[in-house]
Short mmCIF file of C-alpha atoms in Angstrom, two decimals:
data_model
loop_
_atom_site.label_atom_id
_atom_site.label_comp_id
_atom_site.label_asym_id
_atom_site.label_seq_id
_atom_site.Cartn_x
_atom_site.Cartn_y
_atom_site.Cartn_z
CA MET A 1 -34.38 -61.37 67.78
CA ALA A 2 -31.44 -63.22 69.33
CA VAL A 3 -28.18 -62.57 67.57
CA HIS A 4 -24.54 -63.38 68.04
CA LYS A 5 -22.90 -60.00 68.64
CA ALA A 6 -19.85 -58.92 66.71
CA GLY A 7 -17.18 -57.81 69.11
CA ARG A 8 -18.57 -59.86 72.00
CA LYS A 9 -15.74 -61.11 74.16
CA ALA A 10 -15.10 -64.83 74.29
CA GLY A 11 -15.81 -66.50 77.58
CA ARG A 12 -19.22 -68.06 77.17
CA VAL A 13 -19.20 -71.50 75.65
CA ALA A 14 -22.41 -71.80 73.65
CA THR A 15 -23.87 -75.24 73.07
CA ALA A 16 -24.70 -75.69 69.42
CA VAL A 17 -27.69 -77.71 68.30
CA ALA A 18 -26.70 -81.29 67.51
CA ALA A 19 -28.57 -81.63 64.23
CA ALA A 20 -28.37 -78.78 61.77
CA ALA A 21 -29.33 -77.73 58.29
CA LEU A 22 -28.79 -74.95 55.82
CA ILE A 23 -31.88 -73.82 53.99
CA GLY A 24 -33.90 -76.90 54.67
CA VAL A 25 -31.07 -79.41 54.95
CA ALA A 26 -31.33 -81.77 57.88
CA ALA A 27 -27.85 -83.14 58.50
CA SER A 28 -25.84 -84.95 61.12
CA ALA A 29 -23.70 -83.39 63.79
CA CYS A 30 -19.97 -83.83 63.62
CA GLY A 31 -16.77 -82.55 65.16
CA PRO A 32 -13.01 -82.83 65.13
CA ASP A 33 -11.29 -85.73 66.78
CA ASP A 34 -8.51 -83.53 68.11
CA ASN A 35 -7.20 -79.98 68.16
CA SER A 36 -5.63 -80.33 64.75
CA GLY A 37 -9.03 -79.99 63.13
CA SER A 38 -8.56 -83.18 61.15
CA GLY A 39 -11.58 -84.84 62.69
CA SER A 40 -13.97 -87.12 60.88
CA VAL A 41 -17.31 -86.06 59.46
CA SER A 42 -20.30 -88.05 60.67
CA GLU A 43 -21.22 -90.95 58.44
CA LYS A 44 -24.96 -90.34 58.92
CA PRO A 45 -26.91 -89.14 55.86
CA SER A 46 -26.21 -85.51 55.02
CA LYS A 47 -27.89 -85.01 51.65
CA PRO A 48 -31.67 -84.72 52.23
CA ALA A 49 -34.00 -83.86 49.39
CA SER A 50 -34.24 -80.21 50.39
CA SER A 51 -30.52 -79.76 49.78
CA GLU A 52 -30.89 -81.13 46.29
CA ALA A 53 -33.91 -78.88 45.71
CA LEU A 54 -31.47 -75.98 45.46
CA ALA A 55 -28.79 -77.85 43.52
CA GLY A 56 -29.84 -76.30 40.22
CA VAL A 57 -30.29 -72.80 41.59
CA PRO A 58 -27.61 -70.37 40.34
CA ALA A 59 -25.14 -68.74 42.73
CA SER A 60 -22.99 -65.74 41.91
CA VAL A 61 -20.66 -63.28 43.61
CA LYS A 62 -20.70 -59.50 43.49
CA GLY A 63 -18.48 -57.63 45.87
CA GLY A 64 -18.62 -59.28 49.28
CA VAL A 65 -22.04 -60.84 48.69
CA ILE A 66 -22.99 -64.31 47.43
CA THR A 67 -26.39 -64.38 45.71
CA VAL A 68 -28.41 -67.59 45.40
CA GLY A 69 -31.45 -67.67 43.17
CA ASP A 70 -32.80 -65.92 40.10
CA PRO A 71 -31.16 -62.47 39.96
CA LYS A 72 -34.47 -61.13 38.62
CA ALA A 73 -36.54 -62.54 41.50
CA LYS A 74 -39.12 -60.08 42.81
CA HIS A 75 -38.11 -60.51 46.44
CA THR A 76 -34.74 -60.40 48.20
CA VAL A 77 -33.81 -61.91 51.54
CA LYS A 78 -30.49 -60.76 52.95
CA LEU A 79 -28.71 -63.09 55.36
CA TYR A 80 -25.76 -62.11 57.54
CA GLU A 81 -24.04 -65.12 59.09
CA ASP A 82 -20.76 -66.22 60.66
CA PRO A 83 -19.87 -69.90 60.06
CA ARG A 84 -18.93 -70.38 63.73
CA CYS A 85 -22.15 -68.87 65.10
CA PRO A 86 -24.39 -71.52 66.71
CA ILE A 87 -27.39 -69.20 66.55
CA CYS A 88 -26.95 -69.06 62.76
CA LYS A 89 -27.02 -72.83 62.78
CA LYS A 90 -30.26 -72.71 64.77
CA PHE A 91 -31.76 -70.42 62.12
CA GLU A 92 -30.59 -72.65 59.30
CA GLU A 93 -32.33 -75.69 60.75
CA THR A 94 -35.59 -73.88 61.50
CA GLY A 95 -36.73 -70.64 59.89
CA ALA A 96 -34.47 -70.88 56.86
CA GLN A 97 -36.26 -74.03 55.75
CA ALA A 98 -39.20 -71.86 54.75
CA LEU A 99 -37.02 -70.28 52.04
CA VAL A 100 -36.32 -73.45 50.08
CA LYS A 101 -39.42 -73.55 47.89
CA PRO A 102 -39.64 -69.80 47.16
CA VAL A 103 -35.97 -69.78 46.10
CA ALA A 104 -36.32 -72.95 44.02
CA ASP A 105 -39.44 -71.47 42.38
CA GLY A 106 -37.59 -68.28 41.43
CA LYS A 107 -39.68 -66.01 43.66
CA VAL A 108 -36.84 -65.07 46.02
CA LYS A 109 -33.13 -64.52 45.79
CA LEU A 110 -30.89 -64.86 48.83
CA GLU A 111 -27.99 -62.50 49.40
CA TYR A 112 -25.44 -63.93 51.82
CA THR A 113 -22.89 -61.76 53.60
CA ILE A 114 -20.51 -64.16 55.35
CA ALA A 115 -18.89 -62.51 58.35
CA SER A 116 -15.81 -63.74 60.21
CA PHE A 117 -15.76 -61.68 63.41
CA LEU A 118 -15.93 -64.73 65.68
CA ASP A 119 -12.29 -65.53 64.96
CA LYS A 120 -11.38 -62.29 66.72
CA ASN A 121 -13.83 -62.92 69.53
CA LEU A 122 -12.98 -66.56 70.15
CA GLY A 123 -9.49 -66.98 68.71
CA GLY A 124 -8.44 -69.10 65.76
CA SER A 125 -9.20 -68.81 62.05
CA GLY A 126 -12.20 -71.09 61.55
CA SER A 127 -14.60 -68.42 60.34
CA VAL A 128 -12.09 -67.11 57.79
CA ASN A 129 -11.29 -70.62 56.60
CA ALA A 130 -14.96 -71.54 56.27
CA ALA A 131 -15.89 -68.30 54.50
CA ASN A 132 -13.01 -68.87 52.07
CA ALA A 133 -14.19 -72.42 51.38
CA LEU A 134 -17.76 -71.25 50.89
CA ARG A 135 -16.54 -68.71 48.34
CA ALA A 136 -14.62 -71.47 46.56
CA SER A 137 -17.77 -73.60 46.42
CA VAL A 138 -19.46 -70.92 44.30
CA GLU A 139 -16.84 -71.47 41.59
CA ALA A 140 -17.53 -75.20 41.78
CA GLY A 141 -21.29 -74.64 41.40
CA LYS A 142 -22.05 -76.21 44.78
CA PHE A 143 -22.63 -73.32 47.18
CA PRO A 144 -26.12 -74.23 48.54
CA GLN A 145 -25.09 -77.81 49.22
CA TYR A 146 -21.76 -76.92 50.78
CA HIS A 147 -23.26 -74.12 52.86
CA ALA A 148 -25.60 -76.79 54.26
CA ALA A 149 -22.75 -79.15 54.98
CA VAL A 150 -20.60 -76.51 56.69
CA PHE A 151 -23.31 -75.53 59.16
CA ALA A 152 -24.14 -79.20 59.75
CA ALA A 153 -20.46 -79.79 60.57
CA GLN A 154 -20.21 -76.90 63.01
CA PRO A 155 -18.44 -78.08 66.20
CA GLU A 156 -20.47 -78.66 69.35
CA GLU A 157 -18.62 -75.88 71.16
CA GLU A 158 -18.28 -72.54 69.41
CA THR A 159 -14.86 -72.08 70.99
CA ASP A 160 -13.58 -75.14 69.11
CA ASP A 161 -11.60 -73.86 66.13
CA ALA A 162 -12.59 -76.87 64.03
CA PHE A 163 -12.82 -75.31 60.60
CA THR A 164 -9.28 -75.95 59.39
CA PRO A 165 -8.67 -76.47 55.66
CA ALA A 166 -8.27 -80.21 56.26
CA TYR A 167 -11.58 -80.45 58.09
CA LEU A 168 -13.39 -78.32 55.52
CA LEU A 169 -12.22 -80.68 52.80
CA LYS A 170 -13.62 -83.62 54.77
CA VAL A 171 -16.91 -81.75 54.96
CA ALA A 172 -16.73 -81.23 51.19
CA ASP A 173 -16.62 -85.00 50.72
CA LYS A 174 -20.32 -84.97 51.65
CA VAL A 175 -21.15 -82.88 48.57
CA ASP A 176 -21.11 -84.84 45.32
CA GLY A 177 -18.86 -83.29 42.70
CA LEU A 178 -17.36 -80.58 44.91
CA ARG A 179 -13.89 -81.93 45.53
CA GLY A 180 -11.38 -81.25 42.77
CA ALA A 181 -7.96 -79.73 42.18
CA ALA A 182 -9.19 -76.14 41.99
CA PHE A 183 -11.49 -76.32 45.02
CA ASP A 184 -8.97 -78.21 47.14
CA LYS A 185 -6.21 -75.73 46.32
CA ALA A 186 -8.45 -72.76 47.12
CA VAL A 187 -9.33 -74.26 50.51
CA ASN A 188 -5.77 -75.25 51.41
CA LYS A 189 -4.22 -71.97 50.27
CA VAL A 190 -7.07 -69.75 51.53
CA THR A 191 -7.14 -68.31 48.02
CA TYR A 192 -10.12 -66.06 48.70
CA LYS A 193 -8.78 -64.37 51.83
CA LYS A 194 -9.13 -60.93 50.20
CA TRP A 195 -12.74 -61.73 49.41
CA VAL A 196 -13.32 -62.84 53.02
CA ASP A 197 -12.03 -59.43 54.13
CA GLU A 198 -14.32 -57.77 51.57
CA ALA A 199 -17.30 -59.71 52.92
CA MET A 200 -16.46 -58.67 56.48
CA LYS A 201 -16.23 -55.05 55.32
CA ALA A 202 -19.63 -55.38 53.66
CA PHE A 203 -21.02 -56.70 56.95
CA THR A 204 -19.64 -53.69 58.80
CA ASP A 205 -20.57 -51.18 56.12
CA ASP A 206 -24.16 -52.42 56.22
CA GLY A 207 -24.23 -51.53 59.90
CA MET A 208 -24.60 -55.10 61.10
CA GLU A 209 -23.73 -55.83 64.72
CA GLY A 210 -24.51 -59.51 65.08
CA THR A 211 -25.49 -62.79 63.44
CA PRO A 212 -27.82 -64.05 62.29
CA THR A 213 -29.40 -60.93 60.87
CA VAL A 214 -32.11 -61.40 58.25
CA LEU A 215 -33.82 -58.77 56.15
CA ILE A 216 -36.89 -59.56 54.05
CA ASP A 217 -37.05 -56.94 51.32
CA GLY A 218 -35.13 -54.64 53.64
CA LYS A 219 -37.19 -55.28 56.78
CA LYS A 220 -36.35 -57.34 59.86
CA PRO A 221 -38.79 -60.10 60.82
CA GLU A 222 -40.67 -59.80 64.10
CA GLY A 223 -39.39 -61.27 67.37
CA ASN A 224 -37.94 -64.75 67.31
CA SER A 225 -39.68 -65.88 64.13
CA LEU A 226 -36.27 -66.77 62.67
CA TYR A 227 -36.18 -69.85 64.86
CA ASP A 228 -39.58 -71.30 64.02
CA GLN A 229 -40.35 -72.43 60.50
CA ALA A 230 -44.10 -71.79 60.73
CA ALA A 231 -43.59 -68.33 62.20
CA PHE A 232 -41.00 -67.41 59.58
CA THR A 233 -43.31 -68.69 56.85
CA LYS A 234 -45.91 -66.21 58.09
CA GLU A 235 -43.33 -63.42 57.92
CA LEU A 236 -42.56 -64.34 54.33
CA LYS A 237 -46.25 -64.47 53.41
CA ALA A 238 -46.77 -61.05 54.98
CA ALA A 239 -44.10 -59.79 52.57
CA GLY A 240 -45.89 -61.40 49.64
CA ILE A 241 -43.69 -64.48 49.48
CA SER A 242 -45.24 -67.94 49.39
#
């Protein structure tokens, strides 16, 4: 399984996939206009049906983990991601799409641990800013949709520190009902910085070394199935998830 290694030194510029999605969300590529991070978000459609399929699914926070889905769901899929990781984006537009229906049907809950090690590797604060904004979106009841939008808005080059508060708010404009005084303040002030640190600690404490890392009921999928929806669907079925 290809992963983005924590602690890997910056130097390789990875080309991110142009079109991306979080958990079944096909969305347009976008990037900053300049180094200030105040770039525009693509005007192409960014709210496919699969994004809305998870709109009514509950999201909650416990410790450094964000849980999406019925807390009593029989199966648990753990996802370890860094917002700046292009390989995570690749997973979100491929294998992760197989999770939409099981989560919407209450058969699976997703436990996200949002890491931020790429800021140290590549420089900047984009991963911290994005993780903070994602945490704020839970309070606004829009985490699945915003998670989709953030990965869709990942810059073309992973070394681009595009995820400034201003840019993340532009991304939030693509999610109906997300923008508001509380959310905007949390993004601008990085209100959840302590939580971001807690999430990074959870990532480390769990022994994770790279992103994306996915565990289906505690077990890693085989090979590169993360990056093929049909192959990942087979992995889920093998675990009793359909």
